[in-house]
C-alpha positions as a printed Julia matrix, in Angstrom:
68×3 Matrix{Float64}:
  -9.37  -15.6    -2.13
  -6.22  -15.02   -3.68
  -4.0   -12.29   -3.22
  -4.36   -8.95   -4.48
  -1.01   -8.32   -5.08
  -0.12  -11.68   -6.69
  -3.3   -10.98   -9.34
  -1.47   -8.05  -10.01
   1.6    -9.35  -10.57
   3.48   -6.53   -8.23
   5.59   -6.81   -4.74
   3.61   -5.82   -1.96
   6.2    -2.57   -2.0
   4.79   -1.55   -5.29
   4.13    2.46   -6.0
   1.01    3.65   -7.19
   2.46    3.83  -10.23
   3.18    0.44  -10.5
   0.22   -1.1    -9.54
  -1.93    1.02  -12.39
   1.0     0.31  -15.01
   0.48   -3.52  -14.47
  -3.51   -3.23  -13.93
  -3.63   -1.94  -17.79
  -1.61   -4.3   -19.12
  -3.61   -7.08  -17.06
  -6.91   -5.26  -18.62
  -6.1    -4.87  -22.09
  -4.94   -8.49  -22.07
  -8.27   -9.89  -20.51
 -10.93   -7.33  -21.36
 -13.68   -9.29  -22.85
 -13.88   -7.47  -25.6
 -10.58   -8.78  -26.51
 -10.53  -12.18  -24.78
 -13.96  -13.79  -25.22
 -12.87  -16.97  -23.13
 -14.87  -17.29  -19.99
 -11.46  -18.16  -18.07
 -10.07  -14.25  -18.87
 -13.94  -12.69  -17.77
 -13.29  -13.84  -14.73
  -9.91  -13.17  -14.32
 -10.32   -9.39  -15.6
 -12.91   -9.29  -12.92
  -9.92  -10.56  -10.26
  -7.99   -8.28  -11.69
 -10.39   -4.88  -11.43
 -11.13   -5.38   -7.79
  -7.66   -6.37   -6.48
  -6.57   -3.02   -8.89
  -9.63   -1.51   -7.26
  -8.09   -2.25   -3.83
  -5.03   -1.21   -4.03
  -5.45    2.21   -6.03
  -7.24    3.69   -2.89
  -4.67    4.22   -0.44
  -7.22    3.84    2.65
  -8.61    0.31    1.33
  -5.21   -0.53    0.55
  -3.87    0.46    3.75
  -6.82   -1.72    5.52
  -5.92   -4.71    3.15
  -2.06   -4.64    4.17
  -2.96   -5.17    7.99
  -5.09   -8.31    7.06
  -8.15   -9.84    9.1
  -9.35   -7.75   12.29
């Protein structure tokens, strides 16, 4: 499974802020109904959860401490 932050393109000290501002730019260049190759539907979908992830400060927070 790759890592969240490196689908993201952000450092793993990256605000809030951050991690939307580089989600949308991620989303609006692999949205499928901009990017009909199969390659960027899947990577959107990479892209969504890992953004999904780290938006929610508890999920993110369990995600940072890795594997229990």
């Amino acid at each position: 499974m790759a890592d969240h932050y490196d689908v993201l393109g952000v450092s793993r000290e990256a605000t809030p802020e951050e991690i939307k501002k580089a989600y949308r730019r991620l989303a609006r260049e692999l949205h499928p109904d901009v990017n009909p190759s199969p390659d960027a539907q899947e990577k959107f979908k990479q892209v969504t959860h890992a953004y999904d992830v780290l938006s929610d400060p508890g999920q993110r927070r369990d995600y940072d401490r890795g594997p229990q």
